[in-house]
PDB file of C-alpha atoms in Angstrom:
ATOM      1  CA  UNK L   1     -10.871  -1.059  16.078  1.00  0.00           C
ATOM      2  CA  UNK L   2      -9.698  -1.943  12.451  1.00  0.00           C
ATOM      3  CA  UNK L   3      -8.924  -5.304  12.923  1.00  0.00           C
ATOM      4  CA  UNK L   4     -13.119  -5.741  14.146  1.00  0.00           C
ATOM      5  CA  UNK L   5     -13.895  -3.880  10.961  1.00  0.00           C
ATOM      6  CA  UNK L   6     -12.052  -5.839   8.922  1.00  0.00           C
ATOM      7  CA  UNK L   7     -13.086  -9.207  10.301  1.00  0.00           C
ATOM      8  CA  UNK L   8     -16.882  -7.620   9.590  1.00  0.00           C
ATOM      9  CA  UNK L   9     -16.507  -7.062   5.958  1.00  0.00           C
ATOM     10  CA  UNK L  10     -14.095 -10.194   5.297  1.00  0.00           C
ATOM     11  CA  UNK L  11     -15.334 -12.892   6.853  1.00  0.00           C
ATOM     12  CA  UNK L  12     -14.996 -16.200   4.774  1.00  0.00           C
ATOM     13  CA  UNK L  13     -12.038 -18.004   4.000  1.00  0.00           C
ATOM     14  CA  UNK L  14     -11.995 -19.764   0.337  1.00  0.00           C
ATOM     15  CA  UNK L  15      -9.959 -22.983   0.617  1.00  0.00           C
ATOM     16  CA  UNK L  16      -9.945 -25.704  -2.461  1.00  0.00           C
ATOM     17  CA  UNK L  17      -8.447 -28.751  -2.087  1.00  0.00           C
ATOM     18  CA  UNK L  18      -8.172 -31.967  -4.009  1.00  0.00           C
ATOM     19  CA  UNK L  19      -6.625 -33.222  -7.059  1.00  0.00           C
ATOM     20  CA  UNK L  20      -9.605 -32.478  -9.439  1.00  0.00           C
ATOM     21  CA  UNK L  21      -9.977 -28.861  -8.603  1.00  0.00           C
ATOM     22  CA  UNK L  22      -6.123 -28.299  -8.871  1.00  0.00           C
ATOM     23  CA  UNK L  23      -5.717 -29.995 -12.552  1.00  0.00           C
ATOM     24  CA  UNK L  24      -8.803 -27.818 -13.872  1.00  0.00           C
ATOM     25  CA  UNK L  25      -6.565 -24.897 -12.549  1.00  0.00           C
ATOM     26  CA  UNK L  26      -4.010 -26.299 -14.515  1.00  0.00           C
ATOM     27  CA  UNK L  27      -5.698 -26.847 -17.617  1.00  0.00           C
ATOM     28  CA  UNK L  28      -6.852 -23.327 -17.312  1.00  0.00           C
ATOM     29  CA  UNK L  29      -4.044 -21.378 -16.394  1.00  0.00           C
ATOM     30  CA  UNK L  30      -1.610 -23.247 -18.987  1.00  0.00           C
ATOM     31  CA  UNK L  31      -0.592 -20.520 -21.892  1.00  0.00           C
ATOM     32  CA  UNK L  32      -2.277 -18.192 -20.140  1.00  0.00           C
ATOM     33  CA  UNK L  33      -1.481 -14.629 -19.598  1.00  0.00           C
ATOM     34  CA  UNK L  34      -1.838 -12.887 -16.124  1.00  0.00           C
ATOM     35  CA  UNK L  35      -1.976  -9.006 -15.815  1.00  0.00           C
ATOM     36  CA  UNK L  36      -1.240  -7.253 -12.669  1.00  0.00           C
ATOM     37  CA  UNK L  37      -2.882  -3.690 -12.677  1.00  0.00           C
ATOM     38  CA  UNK L  38      -0.830  -1.591 -10.478  1.00  0.00           C
ATOM     39  CA  UNK L  39      -3.349   1.138  -9.506  1.00  0.00           C
ATOM     40  CA  UNK L  40       0.000   3.580  -9.340  1.00  0.00           C
ATOM     41  CA  UNK L  41       2.689   5.154 -11.416  1.00  0.00           C
ATOM     42  CA  UNK L  42       5.670   3.288 -12.663  1.00  0.00           C
ATOM     43  CA  UNK L  43       8.603   3.127 -10.572  1.00  0.00           C
ATOM     44  CA  UNK L  44       6.714   3.723  -7.152  1.00  0.00           C
ATOM     45  CA  UNK L  45       6.484   1.141  -4.388  1.00  0.00           C
ATOM     46  CA  UNK L  46       3.300  -0.587  -5.489  1.00  0.00           C
ATOM     47  CA  UNK L  47       4.785  -0.816  -8.893  1.00  0.00           C
ATOM     48  CA  UNK L  48       8.325  -2.103  -7.565  1.00  0.00           C
ATOM     49  CA  UNK L  49       6.344  -4.752  -5.542  1.00  0.00           C
ATOM     50  CA  UNK L  50       3.961  -5.846  -7.902  1.00  0.00           C
ATOM     51  CA  UNK L  51       6.987  -6.429 -10.453  1.00  0.00           C
ATOM     52  CA  UNK L  52       8.856  -8.509  -7.899  1.00  0.00           C
ATOM     53  CA  UNK L  53       5.652 -10.867  -7.318  1.00  0.00           C
ATOM     54  CA  UNK L  54       5.012 -11.434 -10.857  1.00  0.00           C
ATOM     55  CA  UNK L  55       8.530 -12.579 -11.716  1.00  0.00           C
ATOM     56  CA  UNK L  56       8.472 -15.051  -8.596  1.00  0.00           C
ATOM     57  CA  UNK L  57       4.743 -16.246  -8.190  1.00  0.00           C
ATOM     58  CA  UNK L  58       3.842 -17.603 -11.591  1.00  0.00           C
ATOM     59  CA  UNK L  59       6.283 -20.829 -10.981  1.00  0.00           C
ATOM     60  CA  UNK L  60       3.865 -21.804  -8.064  1.00  0.00           C
ATOM     61  CA  UNK L  61       0.391 -21.608  -9.949  1.00  0.00           C
ATOM     62  CA  UNK L  62      -0.667 -24.740 -11.461  1.00  0.00           C
ATOM     63  CA  UNK L  63      -0.250 -24.199 -15.319  1.00  0.00           C
ATOM     64  CA  UNK L  64       2.626 -21.567 -14.817  1.00  0.00           C
ATOM     65  CA  UNK L  65       0.772 -18.758 -16.743  1.00  0.00           C
ATOM     66  CA  UNK L  66       2.743 -15.822 -17.677  1.00  0.00           C
ATOM     67  CA  UNK L  67       2.350 -12.787 -15.909  1.00  0.00           C
ATOM     68  CA  UNK L  68       2.666  -8.918 -16.910  1.00  0.00           C
ATOM     69  CA  UNK L  69       2.641  -5.677 -14.955  1.00  0.00           C
ATOM     70  CA  UNK L  70       0.332  -2.515 -16.361  1.00  0.00           C
ATOM     71  CA  UNK L  71      -0.308   0.726 -14.433  1.00  0.00           C
ATOM     72  CA  UNK L  72      -3.526   2.225 -14.075  1.00  0.00           C
ATOM     73  CA  UNK L  73      -3.196   6.013 -12.403  1.00  0.00           C
ATOM     74  CA  UNK L  74      -6.027   7.752 -11.191  1.00  0.00           C
ATOM     75  CA  UNK L  75      -8.084   8.725  -8.218  1.00  0.00           C
ATOM     76  CA  UNK L  76      -5.815   7.153  -5.514  1.00  0.00           C
ATOM     77  CA  UNK L  77      -6.058   3.420  -7.302  1.00  0.00           C
ATOM     78  CA  UNK L  78      -9.775   3.782  -7.321  1.00  0.00           C
ATOM     79  CA  UNK L  79      -9.636   4.107 -11.486  1.00  0.00           C
ATOM     80  CA  UNK L  80      -8.069   0.689 -10.998  1.00  0.00           C
ATOM     81  CA  UNK L  81     -10.027  -0.867  -8.570  1.00  0.00           C
ATOM     82  CA  UNK L  82     -13.515  -0.118 -10.239  1.00  0.00           C
ATOM     83  CA  UNK L  83     -11.727  -1.366 -13.629  1.00  0.00           C
ATOM     84  CA  UNK L  84     -10.960  -4.653 -11.763  1.00  0.00           C
ATOM     85  CA  UNK L  85     -14.242  -4.638 -10.411  1.00  0.00           C
ATOM     86  CA  UNK L  86     -16.620  -4.157 -13.387  1.00  0.00           C
ATOM     87  CA  UNK L  87     -14.454  -4.392 -16.550  1.00  0.00           C
ATOM     88  CA  UNK L  88     -11.672  -6.500 -16.326  1.00  0.00           C
ATOM     89  CA  UNK L  89     -12.056 -10.241 -17.176  1.00  0.00           C
ATOM     90  CA  UNK L  90     -13.217 -11.902 -14.326  1.00  0.00           C
ATOM     91  CA  UNK L  91     -11.842 -15.651 -15.200  1.00  0.00           C
ATOM     92  CA  UNK L  92      -8.863 -15.012 -12.689  1.00  0.00           C
ATOM     93  CA  UNK L  93      -6.821 -13.709 -15.256  1.00  0.00           C
ATOM     94  CA  UNK L  94      -6.241 -10.018 -13.873  1.00  0.00           C
ATOM     95  CA  UNK L  95      -5.540  -9.007 -10.256  1.00  0.00           C
ATOM     96  CA  UNK L  96      -5.456  -5.378  -8.591  1.00  0.00           C
ATOM     97  CA  UNK L  97      -2.379  -4.346  -7.003  1.00  0.00           C
ATOM     98  CA  UNK L  98      -4.176  -1.564  -5.257  1.00  0.00           C
ATOM     99  CA  UNK L  99      -3.174   1.206  -2.969  1.00  0.00           C
ATOM    100  CA  UNK L 100      -4.754   0.844   0.634  1.00  0.00           C
ATOM    101  CA  UNK L 101      -6.471   3.893   0.582  1.00  0.00           C
ATOM    102  CA  UNK L 102      -8.724   2.553  -2.272  1.00  0.00           C
ATOM    103  CA  UNK L 103      -9.581  -0.238   0.049  1.00  0.00           C
ATOM    104  CA  UNK L 104     -10.110   1.782   3.093  1.00  0.00           C
ATOM    105  CA  UNK L 105     -12.224   4.390   1.280  1.00  0.00           C
ATOM    106  CA  UNK L 106     -14.687   1.653   0.325  1.00  0.00           C
ATOM    107  CA  UNK L 107     -14.952  -0.163   3.508  1.00  0.00           C
ATOM    108  CA  UNK L 108     -15.793   3.071   5.342  1.00  0.00           C
ATOM    109  CA  UNK L 109     -18.264   4.381   2.554  1.00  0.00           C
ATOM    110  CA  UNK L 110     -19.854   0.956   3.243  1.00  0.00           C
ATOM    111  CA  UNK L 111     -20.083   1.574   6.748  1.00  0.00           C
ATOM    112  CA  UNK L 112     -21.786   4.768   6.327  1.00  0.00           C
ATOM    113  CA  UNK L 113     -24.238   3.523   4.048  1.00  0.00           C
ATOM    114  CA  UNK L 114     -22.836   5.247   1.159  1.00  0.00           C
ATOM    115  CA  UNK L 115     -22.067   2.594  -1.658  1.00  0.00           C
ATOM    116  CA  UNK L 116     -22.632   4.969  -4.784  1.00  0.00           C
ATOM    117  CA  UNK L 117     -19.585   7.272  -4.486  1.00  0.00           C
ATOM    118  CA  UNK L 118     -17.408   4.534  -5.712  1.00  0.00           C
ATOM    119  CA  UNK L 119     -17.587   2.104  -8.499  1.00  0.00           C
ATOM    120  CA  UNK L 120     -16.289  -0.551  -6.519  1.00  0.00           C
ATOM    121  CA  UNK L 121     -17.293  -2.766  -3.529  1.00  0.00           C
ATOM    122  CA  UNK L 122     -13.758  -3.413  -1.296  1.00  0.00           C
ATOM    123  CA  UNK L 123     -16.415  -5.803   0.944  1.00  0.00           C
ATOM    124  CA  UNK L 124     -16.872  -8.272  -2.135  1.00  0.00           C
ATOM    125  CA  UNK L 125     -13.430  -8.160  -3.954  1.00  0.00           C
ATOM    126  CA  UNK L 126     -11.492 -11.498  -3.480  1.00  0.00           C
ATOM    127  CA  UNK L 127      -8.528 -10.229  -0.961  1.00  0.00           C
ATOM    128  CA  UNK L 128      -5.604 -12.588  -1.924  1.00  0.00           C
ATOM    129  CA  UNK L 129      -3.551 -10.988   0.748  1.00  0.00           C
ATOM    130  CA  UNK L 130      -0.889  -8.320   1.312  1.00  0.00           C
ATOM    131  CA  UNK L 131       2.908  -7.889   0.608  1.00  0.00           C
ATOM    132  CA  UNK L 132       3.774  -5.665   3.434  1.00  0.00           C
ATOM    133  CA  UNK L 133       2.575  -4.398   6.559  1.00  0.00           C
ATOM    134  CA  UNK L 134       3.614  -0.578   5.481  1.00  0.00           C
ATOM    135  CA  UNK L 135       4.888   1.973   7.798  1.00  0.00           C
ATOM    136  CA  UNK L 136       4.692   5.598   6.683  1.00  0.00           C
ATOM    137  CA  UNK L 137       6.684   8.423   7.476  1.00  0.00           C
ATOM    138  CA  UNK L 138       7.124  12.155   6.492  1.00  0.00           C
ATOM    139  CA  UNK L 139      11.081  13.161   5.339  1.00  0.00           C
ATOM    140  CA  UNK L 140      12.048  16.618   5.039  1.00  0.00           C
ATOM    141  CA  UNK L 141      15.775  17.324   3.416  1.00  0.00           C
ATOM    142  CA  UNK L 142      18.352  18.255   6.328  1.00  0.00           C
ATOM    143  CA  UNK L 143      18.702  21.825   4.936  1.00  0.00           C
ATOM    144  CA  UNK L 144      14.965  22.778   5.302  1.00  0.00           C
ATOM    145  CA  UNK L 145      14.374  25.228   8.114  1.00  0.00           C
ATOM    146  CA  UNK L 146      12.053  22.446   9.516  1.00  0.00           C
ATOM    147  CA  UNK L 147      14.639  20.099  11.724  1.00  0.00           C
ATOM    148  CA  UNK L 148      11.973  18.433  14.067  1.00  0.00           C
ATOM    149  CA  UNK L 149       7.743  17.576  13.722  1.00  0.00           C
ATOM    150  CA  UNK L 150       7.700  20.153  16.625  1.00  0.00           C
ATOM    151  CA  UNK L 151       8.929  22.686  14.098  1.00  0.00           C
ATOM    152  CA  UNK L 152       5.910  22.068  12.146  1.00  0.00           C
ATOM    153  CA  UNK L 153       3.586  23.894  14.365  1.00  0.00           C
ATOM    154  CA  UNK L 154       5.548  27.538  14.126  1.00  0.00           C
ATOM    155  CA  UNK L 155       6.913  26.894  10.506  1.00  0.00           C
ATOM    156  CA  UNK L 156       5.732  26.296   7.282  1.00  0.00           C
ATOM    157  CA  UNK L 157       7.131  22.935   5.041  1.00  0.00           C
ATOM    158  CA  UNK L 158       6.519  22.741   1.469  1.00  0.00           C
ATOM    159  CA  UNK L 159       5.913  19.162   0.344  1.00  0.00           C
ATOM    160  CA  UNK L 160       5.227  17.072  -2.927  1.00  0.00           C
ATOM    161  CA  UNK L 161       2.104  15.267  -3.040  1.00  0.00           C
ATOM    162  CA  UNK L 162       0.026  13.079  -5.378  1.00  0.00           C
ATOM    163  CA  UNK L 163      -3.738  13.470  -5.740  1.00  0.00           C
ATOM    164  CA  UNK L 164      -6.503  13.205  -3.229  1.00  0.00           C
ATOM    165  CA  UNK L 165      -7.177   9.615  -2.239  1.00  0.00           C
ATOM    166  CA  UNK L 166      -3.099   8.790  -1.568  1.00  0.00           C
ATOM    167  CA  UNK L 167      -1.386   8.963   1.173  1.00  0.00           C
ATOM    168  CA  UNK L 168       1.155  11.299   0.101  1.00  0.00           C
ATOM    169  CA  UNK L 169      -1.614  13.742  -0.031  1.00  0.00           C
ATOM    170  CA  UNK L 170      -4.087  12.743   2.095  1.00  0.00           C
ATOM    171  CA  UNK L 171      -1.917  11.985   5.380  1.00  0.00           C
ATOM    172  CA  UNK L 172      -0.447  15.189   5.776  1.00  0.00           C
ATOM    173  CA  UNK L 173      -3.958  16.786   4.818  1.00  0.00           C
ATOM    174  CA  UNK L 174      -5.179  15.252   8.190  1.00  0.00           C
ATOM    175  CA  UNK L 175      -1.881  15.990  10.168  1.00  0.00           C
ATOM    176  CA  UNK L 176      -2.668  19.570   9.286  1.00  0.00           C
ATOM    177  CA  UNK L 177      -6.050  19.173  10.407  1.00  0.00           C
ATOM    178  CA  UNK L 178      -5.424  17.007  13.652  1.00  0.00           C
ATOM    179  CA  UNK L 179      -2.467  17.939  15.137  1.00  0.00           C
ATOM    180  CA  UNK L 180      -2.114  21.799  13.869  1.00  0.00           C
ATOM    181  CA  UNK L 181       0.935  21.110  11.660  1.00  0.00           C
ATOM    182  CA  UNK L 182       1.874  23.719   8.644  1.00  0.00           C
ATOM    183  CA  UNK L 183       2.236  21.343   5.881  1.00  0.00           C
ATOM    184  CA  UNK L 184       2.144  23.319   2.328  1.00  0.00           C
ATOM    185  CA  UNK L 185       1.092  20.858  -0.057  1.00  0.00           C
ATOM    186  CA  UNK L 186       2.032  20.839  -3.585  1.00  0.00           C
ATOM    187  CA  UNK L 187      -0.428  18.239  -5.447  1.00  0.00           C
ATOM    188  CA  UNK L 188      -0.626  16.621  -8.589  1.00  0.00           C
ATOM    189  CA  UNK L 189       2.840  14.395  -8.909  1.00  0.00           C
ATOM    190  CA  UNK L 190       2.039  10.727 -10.329  1.00  0.00           C
ATOM    191  CA  UNK L 191       3.600   8.835  -7.727  1.00  0.00           C
ATOM    192  CA  UNK L 192       6.582   8.740  -5.045  1.00  0.00           C
ATOM    193  CA  UNK L 193       9.132   8.378  -8.004  1.00  0.00           C
ATOM    194  CA  UNK L 194       8.413  12.077  -9.495  1.00  0.00           C
ATOM    195  CA  UNK L 195       8.041  13.330  -5.785  1.00  0.00           C
ATOM    196  CA  UNK L 196      11.463  12.359  -4.795  1.00  0.00           C
ATOM    197  CA  UNK L 197      12.937  13.248  -7.727  1.00  0.00           C
ATOM    198  CA  UNK L 198      11.252  16.794  -6.902  1.00  0.00           C
ATOM    199  CA  UNK L 199      12.826  16.817  -3.613  1.00  0.00           C
ATOM    200  CA  UNK L 200      16.388  16.065  -5.284  1.00  0.00           C
ATOM    201  CA  UNK L 201      15.758  18.913  -7.303  1.00  0.00           C
ATOM    202  CA  UNK L 202      14.733  21.156  -4.242  1.00  0.00           C
ATOM    203  CA  UNK L 203      11.148  22.011  -6.036  1.00  0.00           C
ATOM    204  CA  UNK L 204       9.779  20.660  -2.475  1.00  0.00           C
ATOM    205  CA  UNK L 205      11.144  19.939   0.966  1.00  0.00           C
ATOM    206  CA  UNK L 206       9.985  16.883   1.877  1.00  0.00           C
ATOM    207  CA  UNK L 207       7.161  14.374   1.737  1.00  0.00           C
ATOM    208  CA  UNK L 208       4.447  12.238   4.028  1.00  0.00           C
ATOM    209  CA  UNK L 209       2.831   9.428   3.581  1.00  0.00           C
ATOM    210  CA  UNK L 210       6.014   7.657   2.106  1.00  0.00           C
ATOM    211  CA  UNK L 211       6.049   3.960   2.964  1.00  0.00           C
ATOM    212  CA  UNK L 212       9.741   3.104   5.178  1.00  0.00           C
ATOM    213  CA  UNK L 213      10.288   0.111   2.822  1.00  0.00           C
ATOM    214  CA  UNK L 214       9.553   2.380  -0.148  1.00  0.00           C
ATOM    215  CA  UNK L 215      12.216   4.817   1.099  1.00  0.00           C
ATOM    216  CA  UNK L 216      14.873   2.117   1.840  1.00  0.00           C
ATOM    217  CA  UNK L 217      14.222   0.966  -1.761  1.00  0.00           C
ATOM    218  CA  UNK L 218      14.021   4.193  -3.775  1.00  0.00           C
ATOM    219  CA  UNK L 219      16.577   6.217  -1.874  1.00  0.00           C
ATOM    220  CA  UNK L 220      18.545   4.077   0.148  1.00  0.00           C
ATOM    221  CA  UNK L 221      21.496   6.228   0.405  1.00  0.00           C
ATOM    222  CA  UNK L 222      19.264   9.676   1.602  1.00  0.00           C
ATOM    223  CA  UNK L 223      19.193   8.466   5.247  1.00  0.00           C
ATOM    224  CA  UNK L 224      23.170   7.202   5.143  1.00  0.00           C
ATOM    225  CA  UNK L 225      24.173  10.077   3.686  1.00  0.00           C
ATOM    226  CA  UNK L 226      22.411  12.771   5.660  1.00  0.00           C
ATOM    227  CA  UNK L 227      20.376  14.082   2.865  1.00  0.00           C
ATOM    228  CA  UNK L 228      16.992  13.846   4.702  1.00  0.00           C
ATOM    229  CA  UNK L 229      15.532  13.838   8.111  1.00  0.00           C
ATOM    230  CA  UNK L 230      12.515  11.318   9.119  1.00  0.00           C
ATOM    231  CA  UNK L 231      10.360  13.793  10.903  1.00  0.00           C
ATOM    232  CA  UNK L 232       7.816  11.749  12.389  1.00  0.00           C
ATOM    233  CA  UNK L 233       6.073   7.847  12.033  1.00  0.00           C
ATOM    234  CA  UNK L 234       2.657   8.242  10.562  1.00  0.00           C
ATOM    235  CA  UNK L 235       1.655   4.705  12.075  1.00  0.00           C
ATOM    236  CA  UNK L 236      -0.297   3.813  15.210  1.00  0.00           C
ATOM    237  CA  UNK L 237       2.533   2.005  16.750  1.00  0.00           C
ATOM    238  CA  UNK L 238       5.524   2.599  14.879  1.00  0.00           C
ATOM    239  CA  UNK L 239       8.309   0.420  13.343  1.00  0.00           C
ATOM    240  CA  UNK L 240      10.966  -0.793  15.803  1.00  0.00           C
ATOM    241  CA  UNK L 241      13.546   0.753  13.453  1.00  0.00           C
ATOM    242  CA  UNK L 242      12.801   3.946  12.968  1.00  0.00           C
ATOM    243  CA  UNK L 243      11.567   4.076  16.682  1.00  0.00           C
ATOM    244  CA  UNK L 244      15.482   3.320  17.567  1.00  0.00           C
ATOM    245  CA  UNK L 245      16.155   6.482  15.644  1.00  0.00           C
ATOM    246  CA  UNK L 246      14.595   8.886  17.787  1.00  0.00           C
ATOM    247  CA  UNK L 247      11.345   9.164  15.519  1.00  0.00           C
ATOM    248  CA  UNK L 248       8.185   9.941  17.332  1.00  0.00           C
ATOM    249  CA  UNK L 249       4.524   9.051  16.390  1.00  0.00           C
ATOM    250  CA  UNK L 250       2.347  11.468  14.743  1.00  0.00           C
ATOM    251  CA  UNK L 251      -0.781  10.502  17.124  1.00  0.00           C
ATOM    252  CA  UNK L 252       1.155  11.685  20.101  1.00  0.00           C
ATOM    253  CA  UNK L 253       0.479  14.951  18.770  1.00  0.00           C
ATOM    254  CA  UNK L 254      -3.429  14.977  18.436  1.00  0.00           C
ATOM    255  CA  UNK L 255      -5.261  17.810  19.323  1.00  0.00           C
ATOM    256  CA  UNK L 256      -7.798  15.814  21.432  1.00  0.00           C
ATOM    257  CA  UNK L 257      -8.216  11.946  22.295  1.00  0.00           C
ATOM    258  CA  UNK L 258     -10.888  11.827  19.657  1.00  0.00           C
ATOM    259  CA  UNK L 259      -8.512  13.384  16.944  1.00  0.00           C
ATOM    260  CA  UNK L 260      -6.242  10.518  17.857  1.00  0.00           C
ATOM    261  CA  UNK L 261      -9.010   7.637  17.714  1.00  0.00           C
ATOM    262  CA  UNK L 262      -9.600   8.855  14.171  1.00  0.00           C
ATOM    263  CA  UNK L 263      -5.382   9.009  13.446  1.00  0.00           C
ATOM    264  CA  UNK L 264      -5.494   5.460  14.720  1.00  0.00           C
ATOM    265  CA  UNK L 265      -8.446   4.303  12.320  1.00  0.00           C
ATOM    266  CA  UNK L 266      -6.456   5.868   9.273  1.00  0.00           C
ATOM    267  CA  UNK L 267      -3.202   4.584   9.879  1.00  0.00           C
ATOM    268  CA  UNK L 268      -4.459   0.839  10.969  1.00  0.00           C
ATOM    269  CA  UNK L 269      -5.119   0.599   7.002  1.00  0.00           C
ATOM    270  CA  UNK L 270      -1.323   0.051   6.714  1.00  0.00           C
ATOM    271  CA  UNK L 271      -1.766  -3.233   8.064  1.00  0.00           C
ATOM    272  CA  UNK L 272      -2.508  -4.454   4.309  1.00  0.00           C
ATOM    273  CA  UNK L 273      -0.183  -2.079   3.149  1.00  0.00           C
ATOM    274  CA  UNK L 274       0.107  -3.849  -0.558  1.00  0.00           C
ATOM    275  CA  UNK L 275      -3.062  -5.490  -0.946  1.00  0.00           C
ATOM    276  CA  UNK L 276      -3.599  -7.710  -4.093  1.00  0.00           C
ATOM    277  CA  UNK L 277      -7.247  -8.765  -4.927  1.00  0.00           C
ATOM    278  CA  UNK L 278      -9.676 -10.081  -7.663  1.00  0.00           C
ATOM    279  CA  UNK L 279     -12.774  -9.838  -8.665  1.00  0.00           C
ATOM    280  CA  UNK L 280     -15.745 -11.134  -6.850  1.00  0.00           C
ATOM    281  CA  UNK L 281     -16.711 -13.276  -9.509  1.00  0.00           C
ATOM    282  CA  UNK L 282     -13.481 -15.364  -9.929  1.00  0.00           C
ATOM    283  CA  UNK L 283     -14.020 -19.096  -9.533  1.00  0.00           C
ATOM    284  CA  UNK L 284     -13.126 -20.190  -6.289  1.00  0.00           C
ATOM    285  CA  UNK L 285     -10.644 -22.772  -7.082  1.00  0.00           C
ATOM    286  CA  UNK L 286      -8.407 -20.245  -9.080  1.00  0.00           C
ATOM    287  CA  UNK L 287      -8.749 -17.841  -6.501  1.00  0.00           C
ATOM    288  CA  UNK L 288      -7.779 -19.938  -4.442  1.00  0.00           C
ATOM    289  CA  UNK L 289      -4.510 -21.185  -6.219  1.00  0.00           C
ATOM    290  CA  UNK L 290      -3.399 -17.654  -5.964  1.00  0.00           C
ATOM    291  CA  UNK L 291      -3.285 -17.884  -1.981  1.00  0.00           C
ATOM    292  CA  UNK L 292      -1.491 -20.879  -1.853  1.00  0.00           C
ATOM    293  CA  UNK L 293       1.263 -19.496  -4.426  1.00  0.00           C
ATOM    294  CA  UNK L 294       1.417 -16.451  -2.298  1.00  0.00           C
ATOM    295  CA  UNK L 295       2.311 -18.475   0.673  1.00  0.00           C
ATOM    296  CA  UNK L 296       4.725 -20.698  -1.321  1.00  0.00           C
ATOM    297  CA  UNK L 297       6.359 -17.197  -2.816  1.00  0.00           C
ATOM    298  CA  UNK L 298       6.904 -15.795   1.112  1.00  0.00           C
ATOM    299  CA  UNK L 299       8.269 -19.171   1.925  1.00  0.00           C
ATOM    300  CA  UNK L 300      10.337 -19.943  -1.449  1.00  0.00           C
ATOM    301  CA  UNK L 301      14.341 -18.710  -1.133  1.00  0.00           C
ATOM    302  CA  UNK L 302      14.199 -17.400  -4.489  1.00  0.00           C
ATOM    303  CA  UNK L 303      11.489 -14.984  -3.787  1.00  0.00           C
ATOM    304  CA  UNK L 304      13.521 -14.115  -0.322  1.00  0.00           C
ATOM    305  CA  UNK L 305      16.980 -13.240  -2.509  1.00  0.00           C
ATOM    306  CA  UNK L 306      15.025 -11.015  -5.021  1.00  0.00           C
ATOM    307  CA  UNK L 307      13.553  -9.339  -2.222  1.00  0.00           C
ATOM    308  CA  UNK L 308      16.251  -8.800  -0.426  1.00  0.00           C
ATOM    309  CA  UNK L 309      18.309  -7.061  -3.806  1.00  0.00           C
ATOM    310  CA  UNK L 310      15.154  -4.983  -3.613  1.00  0.00           C
ATOM    311  CA  UNK L 311      16.029  -3.670   0.071  1.00  0.00           C
ATOM    312  CA  UNK L 312      12.469  -5.194   0.974  1.00  0.00           C
ATOM    313  CA  UNK L 313      11.460  -8.016   3.026  1.00  0.00           C
ATOM    314  CA  UNK L 314       8.939 -10.624   1.833  1.00  0.00           C
ATOM    315  CA  UNK L 315       6.604 -10.124   4.798  1.00  0.00           C
ATOM    316  CA  UNK L 316       3.429 -12.066   3.045  1.00  0.00           C
ATOM    317  CA  UNK L 317       1.335 -13.902   6.156  1.00  0.00           C
ATOM    318  CA  UNK L 318       2.159 -17.509   5.870  1.00  0.00           C
ATOM    319  CA  UNK L 319      -1.610 -17.943   6.694  1.00  0.00           C
ATOM    320  CA  UNK L 320      -3.049 -15.687   3.868  1.00  0.00           C
ATOM    321  CA  UNK L 321      -5.698 -17.034   2.146  1.00  0.00           C
ATOM    322  CA  UNK L 322      -8.276 -15.633  -0.406  1.00  0.00           C
ATOM    323  CA  UNK L 323     -11.434 -13.860   1.344  1.00  0.00           C
ATOM    324  CA  UNK L 324     -14.495 -13.230  -0.031  1.00  0.00           C
ATOM    325  CA  UNK L 325     -17.542 -11.335   1.946  1.00  0.00           C
TER     326      UNK L 325
END
């Protein structure tokens, strides 16, 4: 269902070839500074990915511009999305690194005919691609009373969460409504970095809507040491490594077939786990240069080594091209 929706709203690939266009792009980007605006707090998964990409992508851009990363938190990345869409320069010097929920919310609003609630339109952004396909999980401290996902139907688990519009808040809230779990949310943490610190301090007992790759990068020892348990996979199909651990899929516990379809739709947004986009007004040849850079970086050995050292797999699709609606 999500694939059909995505194809409906993002239909045209931008593809610019030829030496004149390349020369123009190189002239523009020479001595320029590119800003990547991350719609999440520093130290979290989105931030780490953006800084990794910023380290390697400029070498593949004509003109080899400098690249810096800044953070703009708020409203589950919708503040950053609105800034890129309405305020930031539209010349190809600003890229948004947004939470996928900001894209999904805008797409659903457009589908329902409500385009005024948010100050950006995901169907009009230039979608450069996604750094990963994400797989979210719920985790709990091993010393928590809840030992398995089924325990959550009879016992409460206090978990940390960020603001509405983020996976750490919306995913467990959905589980409470769609499956009958008893997550008790302590909201207001800036991001997953702060929530994981709260788990270590025993301020909260767990976390949902947490990317598997972020868990491996931020807290690689947690599973090996037995400090936490992975309770459930918040994904429509699951990750092979997590499934081999015997971790169930949340969709299997949906109260009704309709609830399951809702969960599958929401979870399908993980297909574009770390989306990068530009304003729709960016010249096509400049947007296309970033698409080519993404594919070169995915194939490049330097990017792969850096991703490996950060416990992350560079999964930017080789066929990614910038897309407009």
